[in-house]
CSV table of C-alpha atoms in Angstrom, one decimal:
chain,number,residue,atom,x,y,z
A,1,ASN,CA,-63.7,98.0,-25.9
A,2,ALA,CA,-65.4,95.2,-24.0
A,3,GLY,CA,-66.1,93.2,-27.1
A,4,VAL,CA,-69.0,90.9,-26.6
A,5,THR,CA,-70.5,90.7,-23.1
A,6,GLN,CA,-73.1,88.3,-21.7
A,7,THR,CA,-75.1,88.2,-18.5
A,8,PRO,CA,-75.5,86.2,-16.4
A,9,LYS,CA,-72.4,84.0,-16.3
A,10,PHE,CA,-74.2,81.2,-14.4
A,11,GLN,CA,-77.8,80.4,-13.8
A,12,VAL,CA,-79.8,77.5,-12.3
A,13,LEU,CA,-83.5,77.2,-13.1
A,14,LYS,CA,-86.2,74.8,-12.2
A,15,THR,CA,-88.2,73.1,-15.0
A,16,GLY,CA,-90.9,75.5,-16.3
A,17,GLN,CA,-89.2,78.7,-15.2
A,18,SER,CA,-88.4,81.4,-17.7
A,19,MET,CA,-85.4,83.6,-18.2
A,20,THR,CA,-83.7,85.9,-20.6
A,21,LEU,CA,-80.0,85.8,-21.5
A,22,GLN,CA,-78.5,89.2,-22.4
A,23,CYS,CA,-75.8,89.9,-25.0
A,24,ALA,CA,-74.3,93.1,-26.0
A,25,GLN,CA,-71.4,94.1,-28.4
A,26,ASP,CA,-69.6,97.4,-28.8
A,27,MET,CA,-67.8,96.6,-32.1
A,28,ASN,CA,-70.5,98.1,-34.3
A,29,HIS,CA,-71.1,94.7,-35.8
A,30,ASN,CA,-74.2,94.1,-37.9
A,31,SER,CA,-74.7,90.4,-37.2
A,32,MET,CA,-75.3,88.6,-33.9
A,33,TYR,CA,-75.7,84.9,-33.0
A,34,TRP,CA,-76.8,82.7,-30.2
A,35,TYR,CA,-75.2,79.2,-29.9
A,36,ARG,CA,-75.4,76.4,-27.4
A,37,GLN,CA,-72.5,74.0,-26.7
A,38,ASP,CA,-73.0,70.5,-25.4
A,39,PRO,CA,-70.4,67.8,-24.8
A,40,GLY,CA,-69.6,65.9,-28.0
A,41,MET,CA,-72.0,68.1,-30.1
A,42,GLY,CA,-69.9,71.2,-30.9
A,43,LEU,CA,-71.5,74.6,-31.1
A,44,ARG,CA,-75.0,74.7,-32.6
A,45,LEU,CA,-76.7,77.8,-33.8
A,46,ILE,CA,-80.0,78.6,-32.1
A,47,TYR,CA,-80.9,81.9,-33.7
A,48,TYR,CA,-79.1,84.7,-35.6
A,49,SER,CA,-79.8,88.3,-36.6
A,50,ALA,CA,-78.1,89.3,-39.8
A,51,SER,CA,-78.9,93.0,-39.2
A,52,GLU,CA,-80.9,95.2,-36.8
A,53,GLY,CA,-84.5,94.4,-37.1
A,54,THR,CA,-84.2,90.8,-38.5
A,55,THR,CA,-83.9,87.5,-36.8
A,56,ASP,CA,-83.8,83.9,-38.3
A,57,LYS,CA,-83.9,80.4,-36.9
A,58,GLY,CA,-80.7,78.4,-36.8
A,59,GLU,CA,-80.2,74.6,-36.4
A,60,VAL,CA,-81.9,74.2,-32.9
A,61,PRO,CA,-84.5,77.0,-32.4
A,62,ASN,CA,-87.2,75.1,-30.6
A,63,GLY,CA,-87.9,76.3,-27.0
A,64,TYR,CA,-86.2,79.7,-27.6
A,65,ASN,CA,-87.1,83.1,-28.7
A,66,VAL,CA,-84.9,86.1,-29.5
A,67,SER,CA,-85.1,89.8,-29.7
A,68,ARG,CA,-82.7,92.1,-31.5
A,69,LEU,CA,-83.3,95.1,-29.3
A,70,ASN,CA,-81.0,97.5,-31.2
A,71,LYS,CA,-77.7,97.1,-33.1
A,72,ARG,CA,-75.8,96.4,-29.9
A,73,GLU,CA,-78.1,94.0,-28.1
A,74,PHE,CA,-79.4,90.5,-28.8
A,75,SER,CA,-81.3,88.6,-26.1
A,76,LEU,CA,-82.3,85.0,-25.9
A,77,ARG,CA,-85.4,83.9,-24.0
A,78,LEU,CA,-86.3,80.6,-22.6
A,79,GLU,CA,-90.1,80.7,-22.0
A,80,SER,CA,-90.4,77.4,-20.1
A,81,ALA,CA,-87.1,75.8,-19.3
A,82,ALA,CA,-86.5,72.1,-19.7
A,83,PRO,CA,-83.6,69.9,-18.5
A,84,SER,CA,-82.6,69.4,-22.2
A,85,GLN,CA,-81.7,73.1,-22.3
A,86,THR,CA,-79.0,72.6,-19.8
A,87,SER,CA,-76.0,73.8,-21.7
A,88,VAL,CA,-73.4,76.5,-22.2
A,89,TYR,CA,-74.8,79.4,-24.2
A,90,PHE,CA,-72.5,81.7,-26.3
A,91,CYS,CA,-73.4,84.9,-28.0
A,92,ALA,CA,-71.3,86.0,-31.0
A,93,SER,CA,-71.1,88.9,-33.4
A,94,SER,CA,-69.6,89.6,-36.8
A,95,MET,CA,-69.5,92.6,-39.1
A,96,LEU,CA,-71.5,90.9,-41.9
A,97,ALA,CA,-73.6,87.8,-42.3
A,98,GLY,CA,-71.3,86.0,-44.7
A,99,GLY,CA,-68.0,86.0,-46.5
A,100,TYR,CA,-64.7,86.2,-44.6
A,101,ASN,CA,-66.4,87.6,-41.6
A,102,GLU,CA,-64.9,86.3,-38.4
A,103,GLN,CA,-67.1,85.8,-35.4
A,104,PHE,CA,-66.2,87.1,-31.9
A,105,PHE,CA,-67.7,85.4,-28.9
A,106,GLY,CA,-68.8,86.4,-25.4
A,107,PRO,CA,-67.6,84.5,-22.3
A,108,GLY,CA,-70.7,82.3,-22.2
A,109,THR,CA,-73.6,81.6,-19.8
A,110,ARG,CA,-73.6,78.3,-18.0
A,111,LEU,CA,-77.2,77.2,-17.5
A,112,THR,CA,-78.5,74.3,-15.5
A,113,VAL,CA,-82.2,73.3,-15.6
A,114,LEU,CA,-83.2,71.0,-12.8
B,1,ARG,CA,-74.1,63.5,-42.5
B,2,LYS,CA,-72.6,66.3,-40.3
B,3,GLU,CA,-71.8,69.6,-42.0
B,4,VAL,CA,-68.3,69.6,-40.4
B,5,GLU,CA,-66.3,66.6,-39.1
B,6,GLN,CA,-63.1,66.6,-37.1
B,7,ASP,CA,-61.0,63.9,-35.5
B,8,PRO,CA,-61.7,64.5,-31.8
B,9,GLY,CA,-58.3,63.2,-30.7
B,10,PRO,CA,-57.0,63.5,-28.1
B,11,PHE,CA,-53.6,64.4,-29.5
B,12,ASN,CA,-50.8,64.2,-26.9
B,13,VAL,CA,-47.5,65.5,-28.3
B,14,PRO,CA,-44.2,66.6,-26.7
B,15,GLU,CA,-43.0,70.1,-26.7
B,16,GLY,CA,-41.4,71.1,-30.0
B,17,ALA,CA,-43.4,68.5,-32.0
B,18,THR,CA,-45.3,69.3,-35.2
B,19,VAL,CA,-48.9,68.3,-35.2
B,20,ALA,CA,-51.6,68.4,-37.8
B,21,PHE,CA,-55.4,68.4,-37.6
B,22,ASN,CA,-57.8,67.7,-40.4
B,23,CYS,CA,-61.4,68.7,-40.9
B,24,THR,CA,-63.8,67.8,-43.6
B,25,TYR,CA,-67.0,69.6,-44.7
B,26,SER,CA,-70.0,68.3,-46.6
B,27,ASN,CA,-71.3,71.3,-48.5
B,28,SER,CA,-69.1,71.9,-51.6
B,29,ALA,CA,-70.6,75.4,-51.9
B,30,SER,CA,-69.2,76.5,-48.5
B,31,GLN,CA,-67.7,80.0,-48.8
B,32,SER,CA,-65.2,80.6,-45.9
B,33,PHE,CA,-63.3,78.6,-43.3
B,34,PHE,CA,-61.9,79.3,-39.9
B,35,TRP,CA,-59.9,77.7,-37.1
B,36,TYR,CA,-60.8,78.7,-33.6
B,37,ARG,CA,-59.1,77.8,-30.3
B,38,GLN,CA,-61.1,77.0,-27.2
B,39,ASP,CA,-59.6,76.7,-23.8
B,40,CYS,CA,-61.4,74.7,-21.1
B,41,ARG,CA,-64.7,76.4,-20.1
B,42,LYS,CA,-63.9,79.5,-22.1
B,43,GLU,CA,-65.3,81.0,-25.3
B,44,PRO,CA,-63.9,80.1,-28.7
B,45,LYS,CA,-61.3,82.6,-30.0
B,46,LEU,CA,-60.3,83.1,-33.6
B,47,LEU,CA,-57.0,81.5,-34.5
B,48,MET,CA,-57.0,81.8,-38.3
B,49,SER,CA,-59.1,82.5,-41.2
B,50,VAL,CA,-58.4,80.4,-44.3
B,51,TYR,CA,-58.2,82.3,-47.5
B,52,SER,CA,-58.1,80.7,-50.9
B,53,SER,CA,-55.8,77.7,-50.6
B,54,GLY,CA,-54.2,78.6,-47.3
B,55,ASN,CA,-52.9,80.9,-44.7
B,56,GLU,CA,-49.8,81.1,-42.5
B,57,ASP,CA,-49.3,82.9,-39.2
B,58,GLY,CA,-46.0,82.2,-37.4
B,59,ARG,CA,-46.0,78.6,-36.2
B,60,PHE,CA,-49.5,78.0,-37.6
B,61,THR,CA,-50.4,77.0,-41.2
B,62,ALA,CA,-53.9,76.4,-42.4
B,63,GLN,CA,-54.7,74.9,-45.8
B,64,LEU,CA,-57.8,74.4,-47.8
B,65,ASN,CA,-58.5,71.8,-50.4
B,66,ARG,CA,-61.8,72.5,-52.1
B,67,ALA,CA,-61.6,69.5,-54.4
B,68,SER,CA,-61.4,67.1,-51.4
B,69,GLN,CA,-63.4,69.4,-49.1
B,70,TYR,CA,-61.0,69.4,-46.2
B,71,ILE,CA,-59.2,72.0,-44.2
B,72,SER,CA,-56.0,71.3,-42.2
B,73,LEU,CA,-54.2,73.1,-39.4
B,74,LEU,CA,-50.5,72.5,-38.9
B,75,ILE,CA,-48.8,73.6,-35.6
B,76,ARG,CA,-45.0,73.6,-35.7
B,77,ASP,CA,-42.7,73.7,-32.6
B,78,SER,CA,-45.6,73.0,-30.2
B,79,LYS,CA,-45.6,75.0,-26.9
B,80,LEU,CA,-47.3,74.0,-23.7
B,81,SER,CA,-49.6,77.0,-24.2
B,82,ASP,CA,-50.9,75.4,-27.4
B,83,SER,CA,-52.8,72.9,-25.3
B,84,ALA,CA,-56.5,73.5,-26.1
B,85,THR,CA,-59.4,72.3,-28.2
B,86,TYR,CA,-59.2,73.4,-31.9
B,87,LEU,CA,-62.5,74.0,-33.7
B,88,CYS,CA,-63.0,73.9,-37.4
B,89,VAL,CA,-65.7,76.3,-38.6
B,90,VAL,CA,-67.3,76.5,-42.1
B,91,ASN,CA,-69.5,79.3,-43.3
B,92,SER,CA,-72.6,78.2,-45.2
B,93,PHE,CA,-73.5,78.7,-48.8
B,94,THR,CA,-75.9,81.4,-47.9
B,95,GLY,CA,-73.4,83.1,-45.7
B,96,ASN,CA,-75.7,83.4,-42.8
B,97,GLN,CA,-74.8,80.3,-40.8
B,98,PHE,CA,-71.5,79.0,-39.4
B,99,TYR,CA,-71.1,75.3,-38.8
B,100,PHE,CA,-68.7,74.1,-36.1
B,101,GLY,CA,-66.9,70.8,-35.8
B,102,THR,CA,-66.9,69.1,-32.4
B,103,GLY,CA,-63.2,70.1,-31.9
B,104,THR,CA,-59.9,68.3,-31.7
B,105,SER,CA,-58.2,68.2,-28.3
B,106,LEU,CA,-54.5,68.9,-28.1
B,107,THR,CA,-52.3,68.5,-25.0
B,108,VAL,CA,-48.6,69.4,-25.3
B,109,ILE,CA,-46.5,67.5,-22.8
B,110,PRO,CA,-43.3,68.9,-21.3
């Protein structure tokens, strides 16, 4: 099992460009999450999907959109990238949305917006 | 007030030492608690889930104090390979969101 995979691993964008970050999991998990990690800020939740067909905003959703394509895949889209979106983006999945349900993370996408 | 707060450190300890990290959380209705380990420029990896009042796994012991709203992680007999950042994670009241501390940096010195 590959666990949680993310593409691309690195990306450089110019201000105003758009891109989609891809995430897939092969653990048959119901819930998937997108986080960003900035120095001194910890991981912050952008969007999550508690189950296939549902998505909800997290702590920092502005400037992002998501699509839960199917149970395996959850994509994050930046419609018009801004320098403030320079960050490391992690996708995660868990079996359920709450309780003692550990999250498993992908390797991350390092995004720089110039 | 932040949902989860940790002492950022850094903690620099010799091999074989015992080190403890503390983490406090603000929402008394929080349901579940975790410690993750994150190596430089890597993804967080689950170290321990904290059940009821605590959990032990080899050299690692996690404890939960709901009355004081803090979680601790104790590492005994530190190894060089324990050098990493340790993240405290709290699951929200609704169960749908996880809140992360900023992490505590540990370096184990030979």
